[in-house]
mmCIF file of C-alpha atoms and ligand atoms in Angstrom:
data_model
loop_
_atom_site.group_PDB
_atom_site.id
_atom_site.type_symbol
_atom_site.label_atom_id
_atom_site.label_comp_id
_atom_site.label_asym_id
_atom_site.label_seq_id
_atom_site.Cartn_x
_atom_site.Cartn_y
_atom_site.Cartn_z
ATOM 1 C CA MET X 1 -7.296 17.861 8.498
ATOM 2 C CA ASN X 2 -4.778 18.751 5.820
ATOM 3 C CA TYR X 3 -6.807 19.321 2.640
ATOM 4 C CA ILE X 4 -4.856 19.555 -0.603
ATOM 5 C CA PHE X 5 -7.785 19.826 -3.019
ATOM 6 C CA PRO X 6 -8.668 23.520 -2.655
ATOM 7 C CA LYS X 7 -12.401 23.181 -3.258
ATOM 8 C CA LEU X 8 -12.762 20.503 -0.597
ATOM 9 C CA LYS X 9 -10.979 22.729 1.877
ATOM 10 C CA VAL X 10 -13.630 25.430 1.550
ATOM 11 C CA ALA X 11 -16.473 22.957 0.812
ATOM 12 C CA SER X 12 -17.489 24.875 -2.310
ATOM 13 C CA GLU X 13 -19.597 23.761 -5.250
ATOM 14 C CA ASN X 14 -18.649 24.031 -8.904
ATOM 15 C CA ASP X 15 -20.505 26.003 -11.540
ATOM 16 C CA GLU X 16 -21.978 23.866 -14.306
ATOM 17 C CA ILE X 17 -19.136 24.397 -16.783
ATOM 18 C CA THR X 18 -16.383 23.369 -14.371
ATOM 19 C CA SER X 19 -18.364 20.409 -13.107
ATOM 20 C CA SER X 20 -19.065 19.104 -16.587
ATOM 21 C CA LYS X 21 -15.410 19.554 -17.601
ATOM 22 C CA ILE X 22 -14.328 17.384 -14.648
ATOM 23 C CA ILE X 23 -16.919 14.732 -15.512
ATOM 24 C CA GLN X 24 -15.705 14.753 -19.140
ATOM 25 C CA LEU X 25 -12.112 14.298 -17.974
ATOM 26 C CA ILE X 26 -13.109 11.393 -15.713
ATOM 27 C CA ASP X 27 -14.936 9.776 -18.651
ATOM 28 C CA LYS X 28 -11.914 10.342 -20.899
ATOM 29 C CA LEU X 29 -9.636 8.802 -18.276
ATOM 30 C CA THR X 30 -11.899 5.767 -17.947
ATOM 31 C CA GLU X 31 -11.849 5.257 -21.691
ATOM 32 C CA GLU X 32 -8.230 6.105 -22.520
ATOM 33 C CA ILE X 33 -6.677 4.932 -19.226
ATOM 34 C CA ASN X 34 -4.525 8.056 -19.013
ATOM 35 C CA LEU X 35 -4.621 11.837 -19.107
ATOM 36 C CA GLU X 36 -2.149 14.641 -19.654
ATOM 37 C CA LYS X 37 -0.547 16.115 -16.543
ATOM 38 C CA ASP X 38 -2.502 19.355 -16.841
ATOM 39 C CA GLU X 39 -5.743 17.397 -17.092
ATOM 40 C CA PHE X 40 -5.007 15.467 -13.886
ATOM 41 C CA LEU X 41 -4.122 18.751 -12.248
ATOM 42 C CA TYR X 42 -7.370 20.338 -13.399
ATOM 43 C CA ILE X 43 -9.303 17.532 -11.742
ATOM 44 C CA LEU X 44 -7.432 17.808 -8.433
ATOM 45 C CA ASN X 45 -7.571 21.596 -8.351
ATOM 46 C CA ASN X 46 -11.301 21.752 -9.036
ATOM 47 C CA ILE X 47 -12.963 18.587 -7.817
ATOM 48 C CA THR X 48 -15.696 18.787 -5.163
ATOM 49 C CA GLU X 49 -17.534 16.057 -3.271
ATOM 50 C CA LYS X 50 -20.114 15.876 -6.065
ATOM 51 C CA GLU X 51 -17.578 14.895 -8.744
ATOM 52 C CA ILE X 52 -15.691 12.663 -6.284
ATOM 53 C CA THR X 53 -18.875 10.586 -5.964
ATOM 54 C CA TYR X 54 -18.904 10.190 -9.749
ATOM 55 C CA LEU X 55 -15.167 9.372 -9.860
ATOM 56 C CA ASN X 56 -15.456 6.750 -7.120
ATOM 57 C CA LYS X 57 -18.379 5.052 -8.862
ATOM 58 C CA LYS X 58 -16.411 4.868 -12.135
ATOM 59 C CA ALA X 59 -13.482 3.297 -10.278
ATOM 60 C CA TYR X 60 -15.791 0.764 -8.633
ATOM 61 C CA ASP X 61 -17.210 -0.208 -12.038
ATOM 62 C CA VAL X 62 -13.719 -0.762 -13.466
ATOM 63 C CA LYS X 63 -12.761 -2.894 -10.481
ATOM 64 C CA TYR X 64 -15.975 -4.883 -10.858
ATOM 65 C CA LYS X 65 -15.279 -5.513 -14.526
ATOM 66 C CA HIS X 66 -11.943 -7.191 -13.727
ATOM 67 C CA TYR X 67 -12.345 -8.623 -10.224
ATOM 68 C CA GLN X 68 -16.090 -8.411 -9.540
ATOM 69 C CA ASN X 69 -16.878 -8.025 -5.843
ATOM 70 C CA ARG X 70 -14.136 -10.388 -4.672
ATOM 71 C CA VAL X 71 -11.739 -9.193 -1.990
ATOM 72 C CA TYR X 72 -8.443 -11.037 -1.635
ATOM 73 C CA LEU X 73 -7.211 -11.520 1.912
ATOM 74 C CA ARG X 74 -3.510 -11.430 2.805
ATOM 75 C CA GLY X 75 -2.244 -12.434 6.238
ATOM 76 C CA LEU X 76 0.048 -9.637 7.444
ATOM 77 C CA ILE X 77 2.976 -10.407 9.763
ATOM 78 C CA GLU X 78 4.910 -7.434 11.152
ATOM 79 C CA ILE X 79 8.167 -9.174 12.003
ATOM 80 C CA SER X 80 10.268 -6.315 13.413
ATOM 81 C CA ASN X 81 9.945 -2.672 14.397
ATOM 82 C CA HIS X 82 13.698 -2.071 14.294
ATOM 83 C CA CYS X 83 14.482 0.358 11.495
ATOM 84 C CA LYS X 84 17.678 2.068 10.384
ATOM 85 C CA MET X 85 15.854 4.537 8.152
ATOM 86 C CA GLY X 86 14.773 8.098 8.858
ATOM 87 C CA CYS X 87 11.325 8.619 7.359
ATOM 88 C CA LYS X 88 10.286 11.679 9.329
ATOM 89 C CA TYR X 89 6.587 10.707 9.395
ATOM 90 C CA CYS X 90 7.120 7.203 10.750
ATOM 91 C CA GLY X 91 6.720 6.275 14.406
ATOM 92 C CA ILE X 92 9.339 3.515 14.255
ATOM 93 C CA ASN X 93 12.111 5.399 12.454
ATOM 94 C CA TYR X 94 15.565 5.059 14.017
ATOM 95 C CA LYS X 95 15.346 8.352 15.897
ATOM 96 C CA VAL X 96 12.197 7.492 17.861
ATOM 97 C CA LYS X 97 13.267 6.565 21.379
ATOM 98 C CA THR X 98 9.828 6.138 22.949
ATOM 99 C CA ILE X 99 9.036 2.764 21.435
ATOM 100 C CA LYS X 100 10.034 -0.661 22.698
ATOM 101 C CA ARG X 101 11.694 -2.558 19.867
ATOM 102 C CA TYR X 102 11.000 -6.200 19.004
ATOM 103 C CA ARG X 103 11.790 -8.705 16.309
ATOM 104 C CA LEU X 104 10.506 -12.203 15.539
ATOM 105 C CA THR X 105 12.675 -15.253 14.992
ATOM 106 C CA VAL X 106 12.234 -17.486 11.952
ATOM 107 C CA ASP X 107 10.457 -20.039 14.158
ATOM 108 C CA GLU X 108 8.016 -17.377 15.373
ATOM 109 C CA ILE X 109 7.367 -16.201 11.797
ATOM 110 C CA LEU X 110 6.699 -19.804 10.772
ATOM 111 C CA GLU X 111 4.206 -20.148 13.621
ATOM 112 C CA CYS X 112 2.343 -17.029 12.427
ATOM 113 C CA CYS X 113 2.219 -18.431 8.880
ATOM 114 C CA LYS X 114 0.896 -21.768 10.089
ATOM 115 C CA SER X 115 -1.848 -20.168 12.157
ATOM 116 C CA GLY X 116 -2.691 -17.926 9.180
ATOM 117 C CA TYR X 117 -2.821 -20.983 6.935
ATOM 118 C CA LEU X 118 -5.348 -22.597 9.264
ATOM 119 C CA LEU X 119 -7.462 -19.439 9.024
ATOM 120 C CA GLY X 120 -7.472 -19.929 5.252
ATOM 121 C CA TYR X 121 -4.906 -17.373 4.098
ATOM 122 C CA ARG X 122 -2.846 -18.302 1.063
ATOM 123 C CA THR X 123 -0.731 -15.159 0.880
ATOM 124 C CA PHE X 124 1.513 -13.941 3.669
ATOM 125 C CA VAL X 125 2.830 -10.403 3.696
ATOM 126 C CA ILE X 126 6.005 -10.320 5.767
ATOM 127 C CA GLN X 127 6.724 -6.736 6.703
ATOM 128 C CA SER X 128 9.407 -5.031 8.741
ATOM 129 C CA GLY X 129 11.295 -1.831 9.328
ATOM 130 C CA GLU X 130 14.692 -1.884 7.613
ATOM 131 C CA ASP X 131 16.353 -4.280 10.017
ATOM 132 C CA SER X 132 19.836 -5.612 9.167
ATOM 133 C CA TYR X 133 19.224 -8.595 11.461
ATOM 134 C CA TYR X 134 17.328 -10.187 8.558
ATOM 135 C CA THR X 135 20.267 -11.201 6.393
ATOM 136 C CA ASP X 136 19.796 -12.882 3.026
ATOM 137 C CA GLU X 137 20.819 -16.216 4.553
ATOM 138 C CA LEU X 138 18.250 -15.967 7.330
ATOM 139 C CA LEU X 139 15.487 -14.915 4.941
ATOM 140 C CA VAL X 140 16.336 -17.626 2.421
ATOM 141 C CA ASP X 141 16.060 -20.185 5.233
ATOM 142 C CA MET X 142 12.714 -18.675 6.280
ATOM 143 C CA LEU X 143 11.366 -18.699 2.709
ATOM 144 C CA LYS X 144 12.422 -22.284 2.090
ATOM 145 C CA ARG X 145 10.737 -23.427 5.283
ATOM 146 C CA ILE X 146 7.508 -21.581 4.474
ATOM 147 C CA LYS X 147 7.364 -22.946 0.942
ATOM 148 C CA GLU X 148 8.253 -26.481 2.023
ATOM 149 C CA GLU X 149 5.537 -26.573 4.666
ATOM 150 C CA MET X 150 2.917 -24.649 2.666
ATOM 151 C CA PRO X 151 3.739 -25.060 -1.036
ATOM 152 C CA ASP X 152 0.445 -23.536 -2.193
ATOM 153 C CA VAL X 153 1.016 -20.074 -0.713
ATOM 154 C CA ARG X 154 2.373 -16.825 -2.076
ATOM 155 C CA VAL X 155 4.917 -14.893 -0.051
ATOM 156 C CA THR X 156 5.117 -11.131 -0.236
ATOM 157 C CA LEU X 157 8.063 -9.379 1.376
ATOM 158 C CA SER X 158 8.035 -5.760 2.466
ATOM 159 C CA LEU X 159 11.467 -5.250 4.006
ATOM 160 C CA GLY X 160 12.584 -2.036 2.367
ATOM 161 C CA GLU X 161 15.544 -1.162 0.181
ATOM 162 C CA ARG X 162 18.075 -3.932 -0.484
ATOM 163 C CA SER X 163 20.682 -4.571 -3.188
ATOM 164 C CA LYS X 164 19.666 -6.107 -6.506
ATOM 165 C CA GLU X 165 21.676 -9.216 -5.593
ATOM 166 C CA SER X 166 19.719 -9.556 -2.370
ATOM 167 C CA TYR X 167 16.374 -9.159 -4.165
ATOM 168 C CA GLN X 168 17.493 -11.819 -6.653
ATOM 169 C CA LYS X 169 18.415 -14.276 -3.885
ATOM 170 C CA LEU X 170 15.081 -13.750 -2.142
ATOM 171 C CA TYR X 171 13.229 -14.225 -5.415
ATOM 172 C CA ASP X 172 15.157 -17.408 -6.185
ATOM 173 C CA ALA X 173 14.292 -18.702 -2.712
ATOM 174 C CA GLY X 174 10.578 -18.429 -3.402
ATOM 175 C CA THR X 175 9.393 -14.850 -2.780
ATOM 176 C CA ASP X 176 6.562 -14.017 -5.161
ATOM 177 C CA ARG X 177 5.913 -10.350 -4.504
ATOM 178 C CA TYR X 178 7.656 -7.348 -3.017
ATOM 179 C CA LEU X 179 6.048 -4.213 -1.640
ATOM 180 C CA LEU X 180 8.119 -1.044 -1.589
ATOM 181 C CA ARG X 181 6.071 2.114 -1.507
ATOM 182 C CA HIS X 182 7.733 4.843 -3.515
ATOM 183 C CA GLU X 183 6.197 7.180 -0.859
ATOM 184 C CA THR X 184 6.105 10.160 -3.221
ATOM 185 C CA ALA X 185 7.197 10.654 -6.819
ATOM 186 C CA SER X 186 8.146 14.254 -6.133
ATOM 187 C CA ARG X 187 11.873 14.626 -5.462
ATOM 188 C CA ARG X 188 11.244 17.820 -3.490
ATOM 189 C CA LEU X 189 8.669 16.187 -1.230
ATOM 190 C CA TYR X 190 10.712 12.993 -0.862
ATOM 191 C CA GLU X 191 13.702 15.001 0.324
ATOM 192 C CA TYR X 192 11.530 17.009 2.714
ATOM 193 C CA LEU X 193 10.026 13.873 4.281
ATOM 194 C CA HIS X 194 13.193 11.791 4.591
ATOM 195 C CA ALA X 195 16.564 11.960 6.328
ATOM 196 C CA ASP X 196 19.481 13.352 4.329
ATOM 197 C CA PHE X 197 21.123 9.947 3.986
ATOM 198 C CA MET X 198 18.084 8.533 2.140
ATOM 199 C CA SER X 199 17.962 8.594 -1.649
ATOM 200 C CA PHE X 200 15.014 9.263 -3.940
ATOM 201 C CA ASP X 201 16.973 7.728 -6.848
ATOM 202 C CA ASN X 202 17.891 4.586 -4.951
ATOM 203 C CA ARG X 203 14.262 3.943 -4.030
ATOM 204 C CA ARG X 204 13.271 4.149 -7.694
ATOM 205 C CA GLU X 205 16.176 1.953 -8.682
ATOM 206 C CA CYS X 206 15.020 -0.660 -6.161
ATOM 207 C CA LEU X 207 11.566 -0.676 -7.757
ATOM 208 C CA SER X 208 13.033 -1.054 -11.267
ATOM 209 C CA ASN X 209 15.280 -3.876 -10.049
ATOM 210 C CA LEU X 210 12.359 -5.701 -8.474
ATOM 211 C CA LYS X 211 10.403 -5.488 -11.715
ATOM 212 C CA GLU X 212 13.350 -6.591 -13.784
ATOM 213 C CA ILE X 213 13.905 -9.660 -11.597
ATOM 214 C CA GLY X 214 10.313 -10.753 -12.107
ATOM 215 C CA TYR X 215 8.563 -9.961 -8.845
ATOM 216 C CA GLN X 216 4.953 -8.877 -8.662
ATOM 217 C CA VAL X 217 5.766 -5.389 -7.445
ATOM 218 C CA GLY X 218 3.836 -3.084 -5.156
ATOM 219 C CA ALA X 219 4.463 0.655 -4.995
ATOM 220 C CA GLY X 220 2.413 3.269 -3.169
ATOM 221 C CA PHE X 221 2.205 6.706 -1.626
ATOM 222 C CA MET X 222 0.752 8.835 1.160
ATOM 223 C CA VAL X 223 -1.921 11.462 0.709
ATOM 224 C CA GLY X 224 -1.960 14.654 2.754
ATOM 225 C CA SER X 225 1.623 14.666 3.992
ATOM 226 C CA PRO X 226 2.952 18.060 5.125
ATOM 227 C CA THR X 227 3.754 20.413 2.195
ATOM 228 C CA GLN X 228 2.321 17.978 -0.388
ATOM 229 C CA THR X 229 0.686 19.713 -3.354
ATOM 230 C CA ASN X 230 -1.606 18.615 -6.146
ATOM 231 C CA GLU X 231 1.393 18.850 -8.496
ATOM 232 C CA ASP X 232 3.125 16.257 -6.291
ATOM 233 C CA LEU X 233 0.083 13.957 -6.489
ATOM 234 C CA VAL X 234 0.042 14.285 -10.284
ATOM 235 C CA GLU X 235 3.710 13.160 -10.258
ATOM 236 C CA ASP X 236 2.572 10.051 -8.361
ATOM 237 C CA LEU X 237 0.015 9.229 -11.052
ATOM 238 C CA VAL X 238 2.502 9.795 -13.875
ATOM 239 C CA TYR X 239 5.164 7.681 -12.150
ATOM 240 C CA LEU X 240 2.764 4.813 -11.423
ATOM 241 C CA LYS X 241 1.596 4.793 -15.011
ATOM 242 C CA GLU X 242 5.211 4.525 -16.166
ATOM 243 C CA LEU X 243 6.208 1.872 -13.620
ATOM 244 C CA GLY X 244 3.114 -0.283 -14.098
ATOM 245 C CA PRO X 245 3.203 -1.978 -10.668
ATOM 246 C CA HIS X 246 0.963 -4.950 -9.863
ATOM 247 C CA MET X 247 -0.124 -3.413 -6.552
ATOM 248 C CA VAL X 248 -0.444 0.101 -5.189
ATOM 249 C CA GLY X 249 -0.874 0.895 -1.496
ATOM 250 C CA ILE X 250 -2.423 4.287 -0.812
ATOM 251 C CA GLY X 251 -3.062 5.681 2.629
ATOM 252 C CA PRO X 252 -3.571 9.037 4.261
ATOM 253 C CA TYR X 253 -0.657 10.635 6.093
ATOM 254 C CA LEU X 254 -1.400 10.084 9.774
ATOM 255 C CA CYS X 255 0.527 12.260 12.166
ATOM 256 C CA HIS X 256 2.636 10.611 14.868
ATOM 257 C CA GLU X 257 3.406 12.907 17.774
ATOM 258 C CA ASP X 258 6.775 11.295 18.568
ATOM 259 C CA THR X 259 8.218 12.147 15.147
ATOM 260 C CA GLU X 260 9.840 15.246 13.675
ATOM 261 C CA LEU X 261 6.587 16.011 11.874
ATOM 262 C CA LYS X 262 4.546 16.208 15.078
ATOM 263 C CA GLY X 263 1.826 18.833 15.171
ATOM 264 C CA ASN X 264 0.866 18.474 11.506
ATOM 265 C CA ASP X 265 -2.656 17.730 10.355
ATOM 266 C CA SER X 266 -3.356 14.256 8.987
ATOM 267 C CA GLY X 267 -4.591 13.601 5.438
ATOM 268 C CA THR X 268 -8.278 13.318 4.605
ATOM 269 C CA LEU X 269 -10.496 10.402 3.691
ATOM 270 C CA SER X 270 -12.070 12.048 0.627
ATOM 271 C CA GLU X 271 -8.749 12.890 -0.956
ATOM 272 C CA SER X 272 -7.236 9.483 -0.164
ATOM 273 C CA LEU X 273 -10.241 7.735 -1.712
ATOM 274 C CA ALA X 274 -10.136 9.994 -4.770
ATOM 275 C CA MET X 275 -6.498 8.981 -5.282
ATOM 276 C CA VAL X 276 -7.452 5.295 -4.893
ATOM 277 C CA ALA X 277 -10.083 5.848 -7.586
ATOM 278 C CA LEU X 278 -7.682 7.646 -9.944
ATOM 279 C CA VAL X 279 -5.129 4.844 -9.586
ATOM 280 C CA ARG X 280 -7.829 2.267 -10.362
ATOM 281 C CA LEU X 281 -8.604 4.194 -13.550
ATOM 282 C CA ILE X 282 -4.995 4.543 -14.756
ATOM 283 C CA LEU X 283 -4.147 0.918 -13.869
ATOM 284 C CA PRO X 284 -7.477 -0.887 -14.262
ATOM 285 C CA LYS X 285 -6.266 -4.367 -13.273
ATOM 286 C CA VAL X 286 -4.021 -3.313 -10.400
ATOM 287 C CA LEU X 287 -4.395 -4.868 -6.958
ATOM 288 C CA LEU X 288 -5.418 -2.134 -4.544
ATOM 289 C CA PRO X 289 -5.548 -2.648 -0.795
ATOM 290 C CA ALA X 290 -8.128 -1.011 1.421
ATOM 291 C CA THR X 291 -5.330 0.001 3.775
ATOM 292 C CA THR X 292 -5.272 -0.151 7.565
ATOM 293 C CA ALA X 293 -4.384 3.553 7.507
ATOM 294 C CA LEU X 294 -7.755 4.275 5.859
ATOM 295 C CA GLY X 295 -9.467 2.208 8.563
ATOM 296 C CA SER X 296 -7.506 4.075 11.241
ATOM 297 C CA LEU X 297 -8.553 7.453 9.828
ATOM 298 C CA HIS X 298 -12.256 6.581 9.634
ATOM 299 C CA THR X 299 -14.290 3.732 11.173
ATOM 300 C CA ILE X 300 -15.492 2.621 7.757
ATOM 301 C CA GLY X 301 -12.560 3.923 5.721
ATOM 302 C CA ARG X 302 -11.708 0.463 4.394
ATOM 303 C CA GLU X 303 -15.300 -0.311 3.434
ATOM 304 C CA LYS X 304 -15.446 2.980 1.552
ATOM 305 C CA ALA X 305 -12.225 2.036 -0.244
ATOM 306 C CA LEU X 306 -13.828 -1.236 -1.397
ATOM 307 C CA LYS X 307 -16.646 0.824 -2.885
ATOM 308 C CA THR X 308 -14.009 2.964 -4.618
ATOM 309 C CA GLY X 309 -11.996 0.335 -6.442
ATOM 310 C CA ALA X 310 -9.943 -1.396 -3.740
ATOM 311 C CA ASN X 311 -9.908 -5.211 -3.775
ATOM 312 C CA ILE X 312 -7.502 -6.401 -1.086
ATOM 313 C CA MET X 313 -7.537 -6.453 2.708
ATOM 314 C CA MET X 314 -4.711 -7.476 4.986
ATOM 315 C CA PRO X 315 -5.819 -8.914 8.309
ATOM 316 C CA ASN X 316 -3.051 -8.936 10.887
ATOM 317 C CA ILE X 317 -1.690 -12.326 11.960
ATOM 318 C CA SER X 318 1.262 -11.016 13.980
ATOM 319 C CA PRO X 319 1.502 -12.081 17.626
ATOM 320 C CA THR X 320 -1.035 -9.876 19.446
ATOM 321 C CA GLU X 321 1.532 -8.773 22.062
ATOM 322 C CA ASN X 322 3.700 -7.094 19.404
ATOM 323 C CA ARG X 323 1.047 -5.364 17.345
ATOM 324 C CA ALA X 324 0.828 -2.107 19.251
ATOM 325 C CA LEU X 325 4.615 -1.783 18.951
ATOM 326 C CA TYR X 326 4.479 -1.630 15.151
ATOM 327 C CA GLU X 327 3.228 1.902 15.496
ATOM 328 C CA ILE X 328 4.179 3.566 12.236
ATOM 329 C CA TYR X 329 1.355 6.054 12.944
ATOM 330 C CA GLN X 330 -0.782 6.690 16.008
ATOM 331 C CA ASN X 331 -4.252 5.303 16.727
ATOM 332 C CA LYS X 332 -3.628 2.310 14.495
ATOM 333 C CA ILE X 333 -6.546 -0.111 14.559
ATOM 334 C CA CYS X 334 -6.566 -3.875 15.216
ATOM 335 C CA THR X 335 -3.672 -3.812 17.706
ATOM 336 C CA THR X 336 -5.422 -5.804 20.439
ATOM 337 C CA ASP X 337 -7.309 -8.396 18.380
ATOM 338 C CA THR X 338 -6.238 -11.997 17.957
ATOM 339 C CA SER X 339 -5.737 -13.286 14.403
ATOM 340 C CA ASN X 340 -9.071 -15.051 14.689
ATOM 341 C CA GLN X 341 -10.872 -11.887 15.737
ATOM 342 C CA CYS X 342 -9.252 -9.958 12.873
ATOM 343 C CA ARG X 343 -10.377 -12.603 10.388
ATOM 344 C CA ASN X 344 -13.981 -12.459 11.631
ATOM 345 C CA CYS X 345 -14.062 -8.675 11.841
ATOM 346 C CA ILE X 346 -12.704 -8.223 8.333
ATOM 347 C CA GLU X 347 -15.039 -10.797 6.832
ATOM 348 C CA GLY X 348 -17.993 -9.021 8.444
ATOM 349 C CA ARG X 349 -16.887 -5.679 7.052
ATOM 350 C CA ILE X 350 -16.390 -7.100 3.546
ATOM 351 C CA VAL X 351 -19.742 -8.860 3.448
ATOM 352 C CA GLY X 352 -21.406 -5.806 4.991
ATOM 353 C CA VAL X 353 -20.661 -3.748 1.883
ATOM 354 C CA GLY X 354 -21.794 -6.375 -0.609
ATOM 355 C CA HIS X 355 -18.417 -8.010 -1.286
ATOM 356 C CA VAL X 356 -17.215 -11.590 -0.821
ATOM 357 C CA ILE X 357 -13.907 -12.858 0.499
ATOM 358 C CA ASP X 358 -11.607 -14.728 -1.842
ATOM 359 C CA LEU X 359 -9.056 -16.957 -0.119
ATOM 360 C CA GLY X 360 -7.169 -17.812 -3.304
ATOM 361 C CA VAL X 361 -3.605 -16.608 -3.807
ATOM 362 C CA GLY X 362 -4.982 -13.521 -5.512
ATOM 363 C CA ASP X 363 -2.424 -12.811 -8.199
ATOM 364 C CA HIS X 364 -2.776 -9.841 -10.523
ATOM 365 C CA ILE X 365 -4.970 -11.135 -13.333
ATOM 366 C CA ASP X 366 -2.296 -10.719 -16.006
ATOM 367 C CA ILE X 367 0.242 -12.827 -14.121
ATOM 368 C CA GLU X 368 0.984 -16.203 -15.500
ATOM 369 C CA ARG X 369 1.685 -18.482 -12.640
ATOM 370 C CA VAL X 370 5.406 -18.860 -11.987
ATOM 371 C CA THR X 371 5.914 -21.991 -9.951
ATOM 372 C CA ASP X 372 8.892 -22.355 -7.671
ATOM 373 C CA ASN X 373 10.263 -24.989 -10.044
ATOM 374 C CA ASP X 374 10.357 -22.412 -12.883
ATOM 375 C CA ARG X 375 12.648 -20.033 -11.051
HETATM 376 S S1 SF4 A 1 8.463 4.017 6.827
HETATM 377 FE FE1 SF4 A 1 9.506 2.021 6.802
HETATM 378 S S2 SF4 A 1 11.626 2.515 6.226
HETATM 379 FE FE2 SF4 A 1 10.681 4.428 6.873
HETATM 380 S S3 SF4 A 1 11.218 4.611 9.034
HETATM 381 FE FE3 SF4 A 1 9.201 3.604 8.942
HETATM 382 S S4 SF4 A 1 9.592 1.431 8.942
HETATM 383 FE FE4 SF4 A 1 11.517 2.473 8.481
#
């Protein structure tokens, strides 16, 4: 396990003064919804399991205040594992030759949406590697068909970096939300983790463009990636506070042995959950998924995330035969279940930790509803 918080690495306990300073900073953060960089860094450099328990409870309380114990469900469709990008941690990046590639047609995507609709989902997250097959024209056709057949749903796209014009066309055609993890707000770490042809600045520009157009925007980052430091994690918090996204996806780095980063330790559950909690405190109303990566790292990783401020889960509604091929990291869970099984399993997990499922569209609570006619 790749620990970044030094006191977790050696499992040490704090003296009373340090412990009470961390608790004071967590209280200040809860009240003022922000801290100085050096204060965030103090927390990360000194926190132990004892203060993490306190932090996670504070984050849960803030979530409860805004969303109570409701968990929004999103039906996730992984439409293609073709990708032209070179994220060195990702098992479907263009260099990986060991994976069989697939992509879904618009008809197949529609079928997934319809079966998801029957299971009660009212948001579909359509996700893919960066695959040029999905032109604006094809996606506009797909969006129109989804919205015509199921006018009461929200569509989230997660298709990577595109031009501002393309984002605008997809928005005009009915897309409600766009997920584009910033991956890391540290330029040094971004450049270490990505191929030379990829651009830290372009990724940020894409996020600004998405916000400017009017999307509900999701950003996000990995915890525990090779060479990541606490300073890098503080940059993530500062950047998220500035950007003000509607959603933030946070997951541990999970090593894939067919990538350039093979042989590295994966991130840890405690640190990933602590970052979930800190994001809940800096962005109290944000939508926070209990990510599949957390569930893949630990059997009850997602349940723990719900107890730490997360309020979204994304059951998979992709065709079962393709799921194992969307292997962005190894040992990914839920690759053999049917959509029905996923729905039942997730509901059981949610109810098991005292939460209830919410099958509404699940917008961020500050969003005024934009109907397709308003676009
Ligand atoms: S993380 Fe996304 S963009 Fe990067 S290689 Fe994987 S699928 Fe492609």
